[in-house]
Coordinates of C-alpha atoms and ligand atoms in Angstrom, one line a residue:
X29 CA 22.2 20.2 31.0
X30 CA 22.5 16.4 31.9
X31 CA 23.5 14.1 29.0
X32 CA 20.1 12.2 29.0
X33 CA 18.1 15.3 28.8
X34 CA 16.7 15.4 25.2
X35 CA 13.6 17.4 24.6
X36 CA 13.8 17.0 20.8
X37 CA 11.2 15.1 19.1
X38 CA 11.8 13.4 15.8
X39 CA 9.4 14.2 13.0
X40 CA 7.6 12.2 10.2
X41 CA 4.4 12.7 8.6
X42 CA 2.6 12.9 5.4
X43 CA 2.2 15.4 2.6
X44 CA -1.0 15.4 0.8
X45 CA -4.0 17.5 -0.5
X46 CA -6.6 16.9 1.0
X47 CA -4.9 15.5 4.1
X48 CA -7.4 16.0 7.1
X49 CA -9.0 12.6 7.0
X50 CA -5.9 10.3 6.4
X51 CA -5.9 8.2 9.4
X52 CA -2.4 6.9 9.2
X53 CA -1.3 9.2 12.0
X54 CA -3.3 6.9 14.4
X55 CA -1.6 3.9 13.9
X56 CA 2.0 5.5 13.7
X57 CA 1.4 7.6 16.8
X58 CA 0.1 4.3 18.6
X59 CA 3.3 2.6 17.6
X60 CA 5.5 5.3 18.8
X61 CA 3.7 5.6 22.2
X62 CA 4.0 1.7 22.5
X63 CA 7.7 1.8 22.1
X64 CA 8.1 4.9 24.2
X65 CA 9.5 6.9 21.4
X66 CA 9.7 10.7 21.2
X67 CA 8.5 10.9 17.7
X68 CA 5.6 12.7 16.2
X69 CA 3.5 11.9 13.0
X70 CA 2.0 15.1 11.2
X71 CA -0.7 15.4 8.5
X72 CA 0.8 18.0 6.5
X73 CA -1.4 19.9 3.7
X74 CA 0.7 20.5 0.8
X75 CA -0.7 21.8 -2.3
X76 CA 0.7 20.5 -5.7
X77 CA 2.9 23.6 -6.5
X78 CA 4.6 23.6 -3.2
X79 CA 5.9 20.1 -3.1
X80 CA 9.5 21.1 -4.0
X81 CA 9.5 23.6 -1.1
X82 CA 7.9 21.2 1.2
X83 CA 10.6 18.5 0.4
X84 CA 13.1 21.5 1.0
X85 CA 11.5 22.1 4.3
X86 CA 11.6 18.4 5.3
X87 CA 15.5 18.7 4.6
X88 CA 15.7 21.8 6.6
X89 CA 13.9 20.6 9.7
X90 CA 15.8 17.4 9.7
X91 CA 12.7 15.3 9.5
X92 CA 13.4 11.6 9.6
X93 CA 11.0 11.0 6.6
X94 CA 7.6 11.5 5.2
X95 CA 4.6 9.5 3.5
X96 CA 3.2 10.9 0.2
X97 CA -0.4 10.6 -0.6
X98 CA -2.6 12.1 -3.3
X99 CA -1.5 14.1 -5.5
X100 CA 2.3 13.7 -4.7
X101 CA 3.2 10.1 -5.1
X102 CA 4.7 10.5 -8.7
X103 CA 5.8 14.2 -8.6
X104 CA 8.0 13.5 -5.5
X105 CA 10.2 11.6 -7.7
X106 CA 11.9 14.6 -8.9
X107 CA 13.0 15.9 -5.6
X108 CA 14.9 12.9 -4.1
X109 CA 18.4 11.9 -4.2
X110 CA 17.6 8.2 -4.8
X111 CA 14.6 5.8 -5.6
X112 CA 14.5 2.3 -4.6
X113 CA 14.1 -0.3 -7.6
X114 CA 10.7 -1.5 -7.2
X115 CA 9.4 2.3 -6.5
X116 CA 11.0 3.2 -9.7
X117 CA 9.4 0.4 -11.6
X118 CA 6.1 1.5 -10.0
X119 CA 6.6 5.2 -10.9
X120 CA 5.4 6.1 -7.5
X121 CA 6.9 6.7 -3.9
X122 CA 4.7 6.6 -0.8
X123 CA 7.6 6.8 1.6
X124 CA 10.6 8.8 2.0
X125 CA 13.4 7.9 4.3
X126 CA 16.8 9.4 5.3
X127 CA 20.2 8.1 5.0
X128 CA 22.3 10.8 6.5
X129 CA 21.4 13.9 4.4
X130 CA 20.2 11.9 1.4
X131 CA 16.4 11.3 0.8
X132 CA 15.4 7.9 -0.6
X133 CA 12.2 7.1 -2.0
X134 CA 10.4 3.8 -1.3
X135 CA 7.2 2.4 -2.0
X136 CA 5.8 0.3 0.9
X137 CA 2.2 -0.4 -0.6
X138 CA 3.2 -3.7 -2.5
X139 CA 5.5 -4.6 0.3
X140 CA 2.6 -4.2 2.8
X141 CA 0.5 -6.7 0.7
X142 CA 3.3 -9.1 0.4
X143 CA 3.7 -9.3 4.2
X144 CA 0.3 -9.7 4.8
X145 CA 0.4 -12.5 2.4
X146 CA 3.4 -14.1 4.1
X147 CA 2.8 -13.6 7.6
X148 CA -1.0 -13.7 7.8
X149 CA -1.8 -16.2 5.2
X150 CA 1.3 -18.1 5.2
X151 CA 1.7 -18.0 1.5
X152 CA 4.9 -17.6 -0.6
X153 CA 4.0 -15.8 -3.9
X154 CA 7.1 -17.8 -5.7
X155 CA 5.4 -20.1 -8.4
X156 CA 1.8 -19.0 -7.9
X157 CA -0.8 -17.9 -10.4
X158 CA -2.4 -14.5 -9.7
X159 CA -5.4 -12.6 -10.8
X160 CA -5.0 -8.7 -10.1
X161 CA -8.4 -6.9 -10.7
X162 CA -7.3 -3.2 -11.3
X163 CA -4.6 -1.6 -12.9
X164 CA -4.1 1.7 -10.9
X165 CA -1.6 2.7 -8.3
X166 CA -2.3 -0.1 -5.8
X167 CA -2.4 -2.8 -8.6
X168 CA 0.9 -1.5 -9.9
X169 CA 2.5 -1.7 -6.4
X170 CA 1.0 -5.2 -5.9
X171 CA 1.8 -6.4 -9.4
X172 CA 5.5 -5.3 -9.2
X173 CA 6.1 -6.7 -5.8
X174 CA 4.4 -10.1 -6.7
X175 CA 6.4 -10.3 -10.1
X176 CA 9.7 -9.5 -8.1
X177 CA 8.8 -12.3 -5.4
X178 CA 8.6 -14.7 -8.4
X179 CA 5.0 -15.1 -9.1
X180 CA 4.8 -17.6 -12.0
X181 CA 1.9 -15.9 -13.9
X182 CA -0.1 -12.7 -13.3
X183 CA -3.4 -11.8 -15.2
X184 CA -4.3 -8.0 -15.3
X185 CA -7.9 -7.7 -15.5
X186 CA -8.9 -3.9 -16.0
X187 CA -11.8 -1.8 -17.4
X188 CA -9.5 0.5 -19.3
X189 CA -7.7 -1.1 -21.6
X190 CA -4.8 1.4 -22.0
X191 CA -4.2 1.4 -18.3
X192 CA -4.4 -2.4 -18.1
X193 CA -1.9 -2.8 -21.1
X194 CA 0.4 -0.4 -19.6
X195 CA 0.9 -2.3 -16.5
X196 CA 0.9 -5.7 -18.4
X197 CA 3.7 -4.2 -20.6
X198 CA 5.6 -3.0 -17.5
X199 CA 5.4 -6.3 -15.7
X200 CA 6.6 -8.2 -19.0
X201 CA 9.3 -6.0 -19.9
X202 CA 10.8 -5.4 -16.5
X203 CA 10.3 -8.5 -14.5
X204 CA 10.7 -12.3 -14.8
X205 CA 6.7 -13.1 -14.6
X206 CA 4.6 -14.4 -17.5
X207 CA 1.6 -11.6 -17.9
X208 CA -1.6 -11.7 -19.7
X209 CA -4.1 -8.7 -19.9
X210 CA -8.0 -9.4 -20.0
X211 CA -10.3 -6.5 -20.5
X212 CA -13.0 -6.4 -17.8
X213 CA -16.2 -5.8 -19.6
X214 CA -18.7 -8.1 -17.8
X215 CA -18.6 -10.8 -15.2
X216 CA -15.2 -12.3 -15.3
X217 CA -14.5 -16.0 -14.6
X218 CA -11.5 -16.6 -12.7
X219 CA -9.4 -19.4 -14.4
X220 CA -9.3 -22.6 -12.5
X221 CA -5.5 -22.7 -12.1
X222 CA -5.5 -19.5 -10.1
X223 CA -4.1 -19.6 -6.7
X224 CA -4.3 -15.9 -5.6
X225 CA -6.9 -13.4 -6.5
X226 CA -6.6 -9.6 -5.7
X227 CA -9.2 -7.1 -5.8
X228 CA -6.9 -4.0 -6.2
X229 CA -9.6 -1.8 -7.8
X230 CA -11.3 0.8 -5.7
X231 CA -14.7 -1.1 -5.9
X232 CA -16.1 -1.4 -2.3
X233 CA -14.2 1.8 -1.1
X234 CA -16.1 3.8 1.5
X235 CA -18.9 5.2 1.2
X236 CA -19.9 2.8 -1.7
X237 CA -19.4 -0.2 0.7
X238 CA -21.9 -2.4 -0.9
X239 CA -20.4 -2.4 -4.3
X240 CA -18.4 -5.5 -5.4
X241 CA -16.3 -6.6 -8.4
X242 CA -18.2 -8.1 -11.3
X243 CA -17.1 -11.5 -11.3
X244 CA -18.6 -15.0 -12.0
X245 CA -18.4 -15.7 -8.2
X246 CA -19.0 -19.4 -8.8
X247 CA -15.5 -19.5 -10.3
X248 CA -13.9 -19.0 -6.8
X249 CA -13.0 -22.1 -5.4
X250 CA -12.0 -23.1 -1.8
X251 CA -8.3 -23.8 -2.7
X252 CA -7.9 -19.9 -3.7
X253 CA -6.7 -17.1 -1.3
X254 CA -8.8 -14.1 -2.1
X255 CA -7.4 -10.6 -1.1
X256 CA -9.0 -7.2 -1.0
X257 CA -7.1 -3.8 -0.7
X258 CA -10.1 -2.0 0.5
X259 CA -9.3 -1.3 4.2
X260 CA -12.6 0.2 5.4
X261 CA -14.7 -1.8 6.2
X262 CA -12.3 -4.6 6.0
X263 CA -14.9 -7.4 5.7
X264 CA -16.0 -6.3 2.1
X265 CA -18.9 -8.0 0.1
X266 CA -16.3 -9.5 -2.3
X267 CA -14.3 -11.2 0.8
X268 CA -17.6 -12.4 2.0
X269 CA -18.5 -14.1 -1.4
X270 CA -15.1 -15.7 -1.5
X271 CA -15.4 -16.9 2.2
X272 CA -19.1 -18.5 1.2
X273 CA -17.3 -20.5 -1.4
X274 CA -14.7 -21.8 1.1
X275 CA -11.8 -19.8 -0.1
X276 CA -9.4 -17.9 2.6
X277 CA -9.9 -14.1 2.8
X278 CA -7.1 -11.6 3.4
X279 CA -8.4 -7.9 4.0
X280 CA -7.0 -4.5 3.1
X281 CA -6.6 -3.5 6.7
X282 CA -3.8 -6.0 7.2
X283 CA -2.0 -4.6 4.0
X284 CA -2.5 -1.0 5.3
X285 CA -1.0 -1.5 8.7
X286 CA 1.8 -3.6 7.1
X287 CA 2.8 -0.9 4.6
X288 CA 2.8 1.6 7.7
X289 CA 4.8 -1.0 9.9
X290 CA 7.5 -1.1 7.1
X291 CA 7.6 2.6 6.9
X292 CA 8.1 2.6 10.8
X293 CA 11.0 0.3 10.6
X294 CA 12.5 2.4 7.8
X295 CA 12.4 5.6 9.8
X296 CA 12.9 4.4 13.5
X297 CA 15.0 1.5 12.9
X298 CA 12.6 -0.7 15.4
X299 CA 10.3 -3.4 14.4
X300 CA 6.8 -1.8 14.6
X301 CA 4.3 -3.1 17.1
X302 CA 1.8 -4.3 14.4
X303 CA -0.9 -5.7 16.7
X304 CA -1.1 -2.2 18.5
X305 CA -1.1 -0.4 15.1
X306 CA -3.7 -2.7 13.7
X307 CA -5.9 -2.1 16.7
X308 CA -5.6 1.6 16.7
X309 CA -6.7 1.7 13.1
X310 CA -9.5 -1.1 13.4
X311 CA -10.9 1.5 16.2
X312 CA -10.8 4.4 13.7
X313 CA -12.6 2.4 11.1
X314 CA -15.3 1.3 13.6
X315 CA -16.5 4.8 14.4
Ligands
LIG95 P1 -6.7 4.3 -8.9 O1 -7.6 5.4 -8.8 O2 -5.4 4.3 -9.4 O3 -7.2 2.8 -9.5 C1 -8.6 2.5 -9.5 C2 -8.6 1.2 -10.1 O4 -10.1 0.7 -10.0 C3 -8.5 1.3 -11.7 O5 -8.0 0.2 -12.1 C4 -10.0 1.4 -12.3 O6 -10.2 1.0 -13.4 C5 -10.7 0.5 -11.2 N1 -12.0 0.6 -11.0 C6 -12.6 1.7 -10.2 N2 -14.1 1.6 -10.4 C7 -14.3 0.5 -11.3 C8 -15.5 -0.1 -11.6 N3 -16.7 0.4 -11.4 N4 -15.4 -1.0 -12.5 C9 -14.2 -1.4 -12.9 N5 -13.0 -0.9 -12.5 C10 -13.2 0.0 -11.6 O7 -6.7 4.0 -7.3 P2 -5.6 3.1 -6.5 O8 -5.0 2.1 -7.2 O9 -4.8 4.1 -5.9 O10 -6.3 2.6 -5.2 C11 -7.4 1.5 -5.4 C12 -7.7 1.0 -4.0 O11 -6.7 0.5 -3.2 C13 -8.4 2.2 -3.2 O12 -9.7 1.8 -2.8 C14 -7.5 2.5 -2.2 O13 -8.1 2.9 -1.0 C15 -6.8 1.2 -1.8 N6 -5.7 1.1 -1.4 C16 -5.4 0.3 -0.2 C17 -4.2 0.3 0.3 C18 -3.8 -0.6 1.6 O14 -2.9 -0.5 2.0 N7 -4.9 -1.4 2.0 C19 -2.8 0.9 -0.2 C20 -3.2 1.8 -1.4 C21 -4.5 1.7 -1.9 P3 -9.9 1.9 -14.6 O15 -8.6 1.9 -15.1 O16 -10.6 1.4 -15.8 O17 -10.5 3.2 -14.2

């Protein structure tokens, strides 16, 4: 066999349940095709009780890495050789990469958000005042990365007091940021000194696409940057309200593409073709 013949595909993918409708495959495979890489991304149905065996299988088949989605992001922490500091703080891993035989847990959700902020909105989070709506997984990831990137002050606004206080305490204890918690129990007025507002709640998620966070929208001003984590449809009613008041809007599709692009780079070593990946995912969400 000549030395350049290599029929072996490198494997990555996602473990989850349910998994059939997860669209990440479309952008990752578009990226592999664009760079001419013989890589495959597989949506793999893994039931909760089988996660340990699935990670063992990943090792046995020499897969290059994996994404984790519901319900495995927290449970997978038990089966890895190492977990990155930020993912440890969040208590959740959405991406596993390999270093030799070692499996390293990472979380690219918040990093994807930061990259959208930096690359698309040209904003450095250092020294900024931030309001985060929500305190679930997405809010934790974004809150931790913003705090580690030296955001000056973060206000967590959440309906469930316990969840909101847990995230506030985590950020206060483990990061340099100043943090406050506000219970979300009516139209929230955004403080005037706010620079960045993030809807990290699931309000507006498909199919409930007309829903929008309960805010006093007239407290949004033109000098704010307003961000949504909802990727589909990307132009949410929340972002439309913000734009109507002159604020700049950053959508959740960009964050979703960037978190995938960061995983792509961790796995392949190549810079991801973000435009191609963005286009591929936007097409899926249009249909
Ligand atoms: P979780 O279920 O962990 O958290 C949901 C959050 O939304 C909680 O804070 C919850 O408040 C709040 N919430 C939901 N409904 C309401 C409501 N009616 N009023 C007030 N608060 C509400 O979800 P995740 O954090 O994992 O995901 C949140 C969103 O982020 C999802 O839409 C997901 O698709 C998106 N996401 C986007 C990513 C991207 O790359 N663009 C990446 C990851 C997630 P409470 O605690 O009171 O229940």
